[in-house]
Coordinates of C-alpha atoms and ligand atoms in Angstrom, one line a residue:
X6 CA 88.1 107.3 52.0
X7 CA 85.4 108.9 54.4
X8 CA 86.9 112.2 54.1
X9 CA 87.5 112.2 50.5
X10 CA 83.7 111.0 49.7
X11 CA 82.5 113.7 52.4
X12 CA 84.6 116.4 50.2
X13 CA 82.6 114.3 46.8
X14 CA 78.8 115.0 48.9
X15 CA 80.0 118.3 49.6
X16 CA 81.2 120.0 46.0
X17 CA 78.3 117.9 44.4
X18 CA 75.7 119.9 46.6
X19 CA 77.6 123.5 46.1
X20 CA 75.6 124.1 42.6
X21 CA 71.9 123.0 41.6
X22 CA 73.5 121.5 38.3
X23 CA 75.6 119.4 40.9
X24 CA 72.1 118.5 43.0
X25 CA 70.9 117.8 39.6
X26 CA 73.5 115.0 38.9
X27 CA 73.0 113.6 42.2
X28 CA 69.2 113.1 41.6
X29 CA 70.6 111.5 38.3
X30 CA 72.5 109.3 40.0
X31 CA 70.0 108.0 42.7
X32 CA 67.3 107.6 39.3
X33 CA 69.9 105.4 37.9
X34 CA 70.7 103.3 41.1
X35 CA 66.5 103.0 41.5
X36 CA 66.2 102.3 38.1
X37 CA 68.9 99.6 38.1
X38 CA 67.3 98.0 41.5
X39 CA 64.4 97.6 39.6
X40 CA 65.1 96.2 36.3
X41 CA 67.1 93.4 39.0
X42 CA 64.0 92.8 40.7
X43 CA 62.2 92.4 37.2
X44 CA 64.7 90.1 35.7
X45 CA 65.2 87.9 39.0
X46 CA 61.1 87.3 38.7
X47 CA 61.5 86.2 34.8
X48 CA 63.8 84.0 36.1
X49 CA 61.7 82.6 38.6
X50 CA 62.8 78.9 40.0
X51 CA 60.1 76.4 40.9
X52 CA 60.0 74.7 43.8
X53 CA 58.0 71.5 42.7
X54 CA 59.8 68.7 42.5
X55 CA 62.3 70.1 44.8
X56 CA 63.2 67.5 48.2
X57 CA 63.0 69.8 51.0
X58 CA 64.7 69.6 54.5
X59 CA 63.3 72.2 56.7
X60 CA 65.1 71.7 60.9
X61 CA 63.0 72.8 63.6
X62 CA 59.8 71.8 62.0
X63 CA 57.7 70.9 64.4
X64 CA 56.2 74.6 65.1
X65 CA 56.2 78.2 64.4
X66 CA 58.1 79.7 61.7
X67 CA 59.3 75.7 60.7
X68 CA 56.1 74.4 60.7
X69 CA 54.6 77.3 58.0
X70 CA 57.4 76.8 56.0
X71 CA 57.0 72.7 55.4
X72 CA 53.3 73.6 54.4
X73 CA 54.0 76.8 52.4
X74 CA 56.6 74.3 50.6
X75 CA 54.1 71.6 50.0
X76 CA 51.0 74.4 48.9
X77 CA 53.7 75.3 46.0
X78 CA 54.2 71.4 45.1
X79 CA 58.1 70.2 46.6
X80 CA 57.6 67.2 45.4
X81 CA 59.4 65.5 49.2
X82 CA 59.5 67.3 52.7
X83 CA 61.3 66.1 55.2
X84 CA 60.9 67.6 58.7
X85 CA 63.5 67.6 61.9
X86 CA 62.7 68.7 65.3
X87 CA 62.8 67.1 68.8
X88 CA 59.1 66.6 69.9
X89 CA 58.0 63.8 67.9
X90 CA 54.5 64.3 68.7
X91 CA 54.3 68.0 66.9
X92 CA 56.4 66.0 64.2
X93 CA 53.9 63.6 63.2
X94 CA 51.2 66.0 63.6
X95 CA 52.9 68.4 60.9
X96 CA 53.5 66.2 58.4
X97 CA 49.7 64.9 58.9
X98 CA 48.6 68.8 58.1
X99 CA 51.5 68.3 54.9
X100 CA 49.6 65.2 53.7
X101 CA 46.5 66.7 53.6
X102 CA 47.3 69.1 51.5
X103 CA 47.8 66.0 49.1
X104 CA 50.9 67.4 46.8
X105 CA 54.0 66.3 49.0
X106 CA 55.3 63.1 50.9
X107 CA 56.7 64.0 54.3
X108 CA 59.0 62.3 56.2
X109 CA 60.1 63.2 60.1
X110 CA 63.0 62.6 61.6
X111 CA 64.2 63.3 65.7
X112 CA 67.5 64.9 65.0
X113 CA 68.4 67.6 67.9
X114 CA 71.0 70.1 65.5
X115 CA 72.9 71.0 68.8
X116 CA 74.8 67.5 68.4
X117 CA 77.2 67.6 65.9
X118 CA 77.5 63.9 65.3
X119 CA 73.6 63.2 65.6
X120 CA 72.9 65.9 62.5
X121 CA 75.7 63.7 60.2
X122 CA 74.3 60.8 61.1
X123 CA 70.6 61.9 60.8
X124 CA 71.5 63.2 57.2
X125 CA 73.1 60.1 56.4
X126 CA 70.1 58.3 57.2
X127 CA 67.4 61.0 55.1
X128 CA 70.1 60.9 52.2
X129 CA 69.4 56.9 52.4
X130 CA 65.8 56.6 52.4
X131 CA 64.6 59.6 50.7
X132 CA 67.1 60.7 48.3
X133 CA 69.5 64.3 47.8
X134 CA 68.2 67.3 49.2
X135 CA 67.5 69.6 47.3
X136 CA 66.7 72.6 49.6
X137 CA 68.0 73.0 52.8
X138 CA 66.0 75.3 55.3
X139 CA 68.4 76.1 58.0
X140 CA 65.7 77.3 60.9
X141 CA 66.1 75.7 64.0
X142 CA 66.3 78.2 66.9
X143 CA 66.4 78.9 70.4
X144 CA 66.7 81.8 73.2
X145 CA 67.4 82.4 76.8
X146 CA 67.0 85.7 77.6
X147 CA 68.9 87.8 80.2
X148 CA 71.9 89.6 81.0
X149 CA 75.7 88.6 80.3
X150 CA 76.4 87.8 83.5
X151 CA 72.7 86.2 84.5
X152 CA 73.3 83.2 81.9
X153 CA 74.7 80.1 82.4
X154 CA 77.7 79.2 80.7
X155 CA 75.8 76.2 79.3
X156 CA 73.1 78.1 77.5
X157 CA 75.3 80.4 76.0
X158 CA 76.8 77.2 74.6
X159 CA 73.8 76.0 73.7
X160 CA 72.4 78.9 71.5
X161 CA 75.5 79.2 69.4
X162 CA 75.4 75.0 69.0
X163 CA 71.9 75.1 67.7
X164 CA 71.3 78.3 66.2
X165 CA 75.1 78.7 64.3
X166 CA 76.8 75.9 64.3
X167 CA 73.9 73.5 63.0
X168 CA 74.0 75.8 60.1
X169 CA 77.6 74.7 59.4
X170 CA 76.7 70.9 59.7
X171 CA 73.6 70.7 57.4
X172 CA 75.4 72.7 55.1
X173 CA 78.6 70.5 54.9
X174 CA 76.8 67.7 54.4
X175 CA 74.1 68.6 51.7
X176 CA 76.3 70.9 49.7
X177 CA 78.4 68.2 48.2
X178 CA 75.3 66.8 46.2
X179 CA 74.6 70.0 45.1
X180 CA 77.4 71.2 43.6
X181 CA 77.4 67.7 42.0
X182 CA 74.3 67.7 40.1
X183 CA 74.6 72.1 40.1
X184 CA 71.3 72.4 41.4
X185 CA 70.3 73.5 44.7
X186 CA 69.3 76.4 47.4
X187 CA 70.8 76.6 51.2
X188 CA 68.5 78.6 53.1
X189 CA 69.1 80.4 56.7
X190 CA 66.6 81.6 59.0
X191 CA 68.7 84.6 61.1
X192 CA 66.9 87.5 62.5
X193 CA 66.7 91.6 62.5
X194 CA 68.8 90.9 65.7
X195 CA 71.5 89.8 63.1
X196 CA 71.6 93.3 61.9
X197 CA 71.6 95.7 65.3
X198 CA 71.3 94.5 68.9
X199 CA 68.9 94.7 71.3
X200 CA 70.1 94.9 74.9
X201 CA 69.4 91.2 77.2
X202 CA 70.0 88.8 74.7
X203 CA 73.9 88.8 74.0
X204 CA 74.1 85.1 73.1
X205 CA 71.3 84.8 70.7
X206 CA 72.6 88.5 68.7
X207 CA 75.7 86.9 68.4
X208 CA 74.5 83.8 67.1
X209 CA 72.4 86.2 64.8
X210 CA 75.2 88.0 63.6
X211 CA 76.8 85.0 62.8
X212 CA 74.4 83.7 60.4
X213 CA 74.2 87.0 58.5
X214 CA 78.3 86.5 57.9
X215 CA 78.0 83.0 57.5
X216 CA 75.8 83.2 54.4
X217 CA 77.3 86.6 53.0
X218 CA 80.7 84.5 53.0
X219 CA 79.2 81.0 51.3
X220 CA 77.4 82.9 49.0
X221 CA 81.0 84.3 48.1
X222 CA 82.7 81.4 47.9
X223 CA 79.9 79.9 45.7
X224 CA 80.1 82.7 43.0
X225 CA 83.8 82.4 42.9
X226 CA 83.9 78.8 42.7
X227 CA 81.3 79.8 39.9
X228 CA 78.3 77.7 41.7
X229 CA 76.1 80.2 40.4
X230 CA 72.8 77.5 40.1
X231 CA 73.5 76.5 43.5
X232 CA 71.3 79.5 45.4
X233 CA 71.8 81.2 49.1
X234 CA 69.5 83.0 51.1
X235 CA 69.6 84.7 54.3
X236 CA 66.2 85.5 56.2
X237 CA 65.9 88.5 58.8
X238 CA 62.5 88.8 60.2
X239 CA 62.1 91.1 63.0
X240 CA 59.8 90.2 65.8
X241 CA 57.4 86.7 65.1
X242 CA 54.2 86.0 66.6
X243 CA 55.6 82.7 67.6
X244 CA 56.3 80.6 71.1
X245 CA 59.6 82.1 70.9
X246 CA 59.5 85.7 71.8
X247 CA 56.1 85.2 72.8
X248 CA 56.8 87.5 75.7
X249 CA 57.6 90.2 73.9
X250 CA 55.3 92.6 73.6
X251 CA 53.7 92.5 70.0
X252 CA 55.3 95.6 67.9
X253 CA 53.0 97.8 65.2
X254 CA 55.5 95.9 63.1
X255 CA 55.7 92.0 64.3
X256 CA 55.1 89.2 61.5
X257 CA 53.0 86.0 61.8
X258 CA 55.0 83.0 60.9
X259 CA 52.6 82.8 57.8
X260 CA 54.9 86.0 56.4
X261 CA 57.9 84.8 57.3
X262 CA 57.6 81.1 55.1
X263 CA 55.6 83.2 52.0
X264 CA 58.6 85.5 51.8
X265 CA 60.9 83.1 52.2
X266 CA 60.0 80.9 49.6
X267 CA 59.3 84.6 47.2
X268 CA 63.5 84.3 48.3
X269 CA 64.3 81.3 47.0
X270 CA 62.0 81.5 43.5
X271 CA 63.6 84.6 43.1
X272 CA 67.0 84.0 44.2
X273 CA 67.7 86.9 46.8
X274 CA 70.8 86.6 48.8
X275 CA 69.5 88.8 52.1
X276 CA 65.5 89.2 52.6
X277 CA 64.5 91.5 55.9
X278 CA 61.4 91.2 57.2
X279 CA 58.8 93.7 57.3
X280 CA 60.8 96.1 54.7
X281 CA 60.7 98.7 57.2
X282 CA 63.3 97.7 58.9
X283 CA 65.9 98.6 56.5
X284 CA 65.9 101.8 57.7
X285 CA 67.7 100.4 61.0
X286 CA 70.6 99.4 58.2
X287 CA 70.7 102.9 56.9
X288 CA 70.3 104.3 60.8
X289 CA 73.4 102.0 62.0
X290 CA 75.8 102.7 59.4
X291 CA 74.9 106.5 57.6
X292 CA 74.1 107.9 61.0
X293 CA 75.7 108.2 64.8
X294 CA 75.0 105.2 67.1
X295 CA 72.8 107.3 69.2
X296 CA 70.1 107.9 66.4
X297 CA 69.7 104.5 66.4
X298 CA 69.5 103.7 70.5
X299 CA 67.2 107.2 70.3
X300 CA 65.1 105.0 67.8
X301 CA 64.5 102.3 70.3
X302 CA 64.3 104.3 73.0
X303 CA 61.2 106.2 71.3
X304 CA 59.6 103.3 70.0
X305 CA 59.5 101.2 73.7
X306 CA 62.1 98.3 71.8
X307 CA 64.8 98.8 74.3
X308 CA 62.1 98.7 77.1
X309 CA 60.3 95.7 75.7
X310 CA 63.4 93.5 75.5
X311 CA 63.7 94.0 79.1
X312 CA 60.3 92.8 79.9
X313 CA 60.5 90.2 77.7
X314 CA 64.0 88.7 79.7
X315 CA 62.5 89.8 83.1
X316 CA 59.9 87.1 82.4
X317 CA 62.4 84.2 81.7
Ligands
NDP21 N1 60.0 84.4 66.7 C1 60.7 85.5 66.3 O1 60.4 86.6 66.7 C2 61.8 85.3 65.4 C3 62.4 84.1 65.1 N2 63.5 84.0 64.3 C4 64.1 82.7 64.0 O2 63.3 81.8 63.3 C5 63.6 80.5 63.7 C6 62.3 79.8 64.1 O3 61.8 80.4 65.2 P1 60.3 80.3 65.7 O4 59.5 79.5 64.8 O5 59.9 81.6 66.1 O6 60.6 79.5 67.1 P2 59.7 78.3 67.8 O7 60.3 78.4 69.2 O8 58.3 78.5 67.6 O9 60.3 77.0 67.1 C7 61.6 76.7 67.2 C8 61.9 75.4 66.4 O10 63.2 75.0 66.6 C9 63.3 73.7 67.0 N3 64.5 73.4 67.9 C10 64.9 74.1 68.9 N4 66.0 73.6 69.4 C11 66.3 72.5 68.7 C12 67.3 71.6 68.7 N5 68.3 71.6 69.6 N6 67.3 70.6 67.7 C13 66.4 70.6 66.8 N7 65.4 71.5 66.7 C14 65.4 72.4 67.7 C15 62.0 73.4 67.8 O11 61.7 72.0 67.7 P3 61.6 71.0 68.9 O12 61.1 71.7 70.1 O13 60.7 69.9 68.3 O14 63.0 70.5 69.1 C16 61.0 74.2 67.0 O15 60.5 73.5 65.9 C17 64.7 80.6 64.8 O16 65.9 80.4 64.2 C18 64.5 82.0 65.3 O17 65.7 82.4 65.9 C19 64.0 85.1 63.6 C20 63.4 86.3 63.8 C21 62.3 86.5 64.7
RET22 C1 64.3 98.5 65.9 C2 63.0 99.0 65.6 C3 61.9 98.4 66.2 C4 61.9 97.2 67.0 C5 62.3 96.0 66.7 C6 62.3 94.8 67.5 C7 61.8 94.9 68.9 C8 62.7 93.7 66.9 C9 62.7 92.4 67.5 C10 63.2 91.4 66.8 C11 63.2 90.1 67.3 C12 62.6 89.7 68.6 C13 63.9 89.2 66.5 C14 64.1 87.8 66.9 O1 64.9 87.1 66.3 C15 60.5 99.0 65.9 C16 59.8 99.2 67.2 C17 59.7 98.0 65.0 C18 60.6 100.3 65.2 C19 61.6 100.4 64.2 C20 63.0 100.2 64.7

C-alpha cells in the first residue's frame, strides 16, 4: 500500500498539470474541513440544563471545568475528588456564580467498587447524568525500573480504568433517553512519549484508544446523539507537572475547560491542545522517528522531562 501510494506522489508530481491536481485536491480536503467546522457550530448543543459529573474536581484542570460548566448554565454539577476540603470550597466558588446547584461527593476512581457505588448514590439523589467529565489524574515520574510496582498500578487504576467504570455506569441512561456526552481528559503524552514517565504515557495512550473505539461502537450502534470527546492538552500550568519547566507553549487550566466545553457544544471526537501540536501527529507518522526525537531534542522537551522526574 505504502509503495503503491509512494509510486501515486511520485507520477502526480512528474508534470505541473499533475502538481496542479494535487493543489486541487488539498483545496478540496481544506474546503471540506471547513464547511465541517461550519456546520458542527450551526449545530451547536447547549449545555444548560445538562447534569454534569466532572471526577477530580477539587483543583486544576477539574476545578476550571465545574465553573466553566456553571458560567454556561448546567443546570446540576456534581463534583468527585478525595480532599473534601478543596470539595466544598469549589462548589462554594460554583454557587456563587448563582446559575448551578453543586453537589460533592468523596469517591477515589482508583477503587472500582467505591466509583459503582458512588454513582449509585449521585444517580439517587441528583438524578441521570447527563455529561460525564472523565478527568481525574495522577503521575509519578521516573524511570521503568525506579517505580514501584504499586504506582504503576495506581496510574493505570485511576487514570484508565476509572474511565471504563464511570462510563459503564452512566452510559446506560444515556442511550435510554438518546441524549448525552462522555468526555475524557488524556494528554499530548497520549499521542508521542516523552522519556521518564512510562506509566502515565501508557495510561495516556490508552485513553486516546479507548474513546476512538466507544465513539465507534456508538456510531455503529447508531448512538449518534449520544456525543464522545477526547481531550489532549499538552503541558498545564497545574500542581501536576508543576515541575516542569513552563514551555512557550503550556496552557492554563482556564484553556483547557473553555475548549473543552467549545468540544462538547460542537461535538468533536479528538481536541489537541494548543493546535500546534498537531504537527507532532504529522512528525510521528509522515516522517522518520528521529525527526521527531530531533524535535525534542531542539526544543529542551526531552531535557525538561528529566528535570521534572529528577525532582520527584
Ligand atoms: N497538568 C498537565 O500538564 C496536564 C494534565 N492532563 C490531565 O488532566 C487531568 C487533570 O490534571 P490536572 O488538573 O493538571 O491535575 P491536578 O493534580 O491539579 O488535579 C488532579 C485531580 O485529580 C484528582 N484525583 C487524583 N487521584 C484521584 C483518585 N484516586 N480519585 C479521585 N480523584 C483523584 C485530584 O483530586 P483529589 O486530590 O481531591 O483526590 C485532583 O482534583 C489529568 O487526567 C491529567 O493527566 C493532561 C495534559 C496535561
Ligand atoms: C513535543 C513538543 C514540545 C513539548 C511538549 C511537551 C513538553 C509536552 C508536555 C506535555 C505534558 C506534560 C502532558 C501531560 O499530560 C514543544 C517544546 C512544545 C515544541 C513542539 C514539540
Amino acid at each position: 500500500m505504502a509503495h503503491f501510494l509512494t509510486r501515486v506522489l511520485k507520477a502526480l508530481c512528474e508534470s505541473p498539470l499533475r502538481i496542479l491536481l494535487l493543489f486541487f485536491v488539498v483545496l478540496f480536503r481544506s474546503c471540506q474541513y471547513v464547511c465541517v467546522r461550519v456546520l458542527r457550530a450551526e449545530r451547536r448543543k447547549s449545555v444548560s440544563g445538562e447534569t454534569v459529573l466532572i471526577t477530580g474536581a477539587s483543583r486544576g484542570i477539574g476545578r476550571c471545568l465545574a465553573l466553566e460548566f456553571a458560567k454556561h448554565g448546567a443546570d446540576t454539577i456534581v463534583l468527585w475528588g478525595r480532599d473534601e476540603e478543596k470539595l466544598s470550597s469549589v462548589k462554594k466558588e460554583v454557587e456563587d456564580i448563582g446559575t448551578s446547584r453543586c453537589h460533592y461527593y468523596r469517591c477515589d476512581v482508583g477503587d472500582r467498587e467505591q466509583v459503582y457505588r458512588t454513582i449509585q448514590k449521585v444517580q439517587e439523589d441528583v438524578g441521570t447524568i447527563t455529561i460525564l467529565v472523565n478527568n481525574a489524574g495522577v503521575v509519578h515520574g521516573g524511570t521503568l525500573l525506579e517505580t514501584k510496582d504499586d504506582k504503576i498500578e495506581e496510574t493505570l487504576r485511576v487514570n484508565t480504568l476509572s474511565h471504563f467504570w464511570t462510563t459503564k455506569s452512566v452510559l446506560p441512561s444515556m442511550l435510554a433517553r438518546g441524549r448525552g456526552h462522555v468526555v475524557g481528559i488524556a494528554s499530548t503524552l497520549g499521542l508521542f512519549a516523552l522519556p521518564g514517565v512510562s506509566d502515565y504515557v501508557t495510561s495516556k495512550f490508552s485513553l486516546v484508544g479507548f474513546y476512538e473505539s466507544l465513539a465507534a461502537e456508538l456510531r455503529e450502534q447508531g448512538h449518534r446523539d449520544v456525543g464522545v470527546t477526547c481531550v489532549c492538552p499538552g503541558h498545564t500550568t497545574t500542581d501536576m507537572f508543576k515541575d516542569l519547566t513552563t514551555q512557550p507553549f503550556s496552557l492554563t487550566p482556564q484553556q483547557v475547560a473553555e475548549q473543552t466545553i467549545e468540544a462538547v457544544k460542537t461535538n468533536q471526537r479528538r481536541v489537541i491542545l494548543p493546535r500546534v501540536m498537531h504537527l507532532t501527529w504529522i512528525l510521528k507518522s509522515w516522517l522518520p522517528g528521529s525527526w521527531m526525537r530531533n524535535v525534542l531534542y531542539v526544543t529542551g522537551a526531552m531535557k525538561d522531562m528529566d528535570n521534572f522526574c529528577a525532582k520527584r
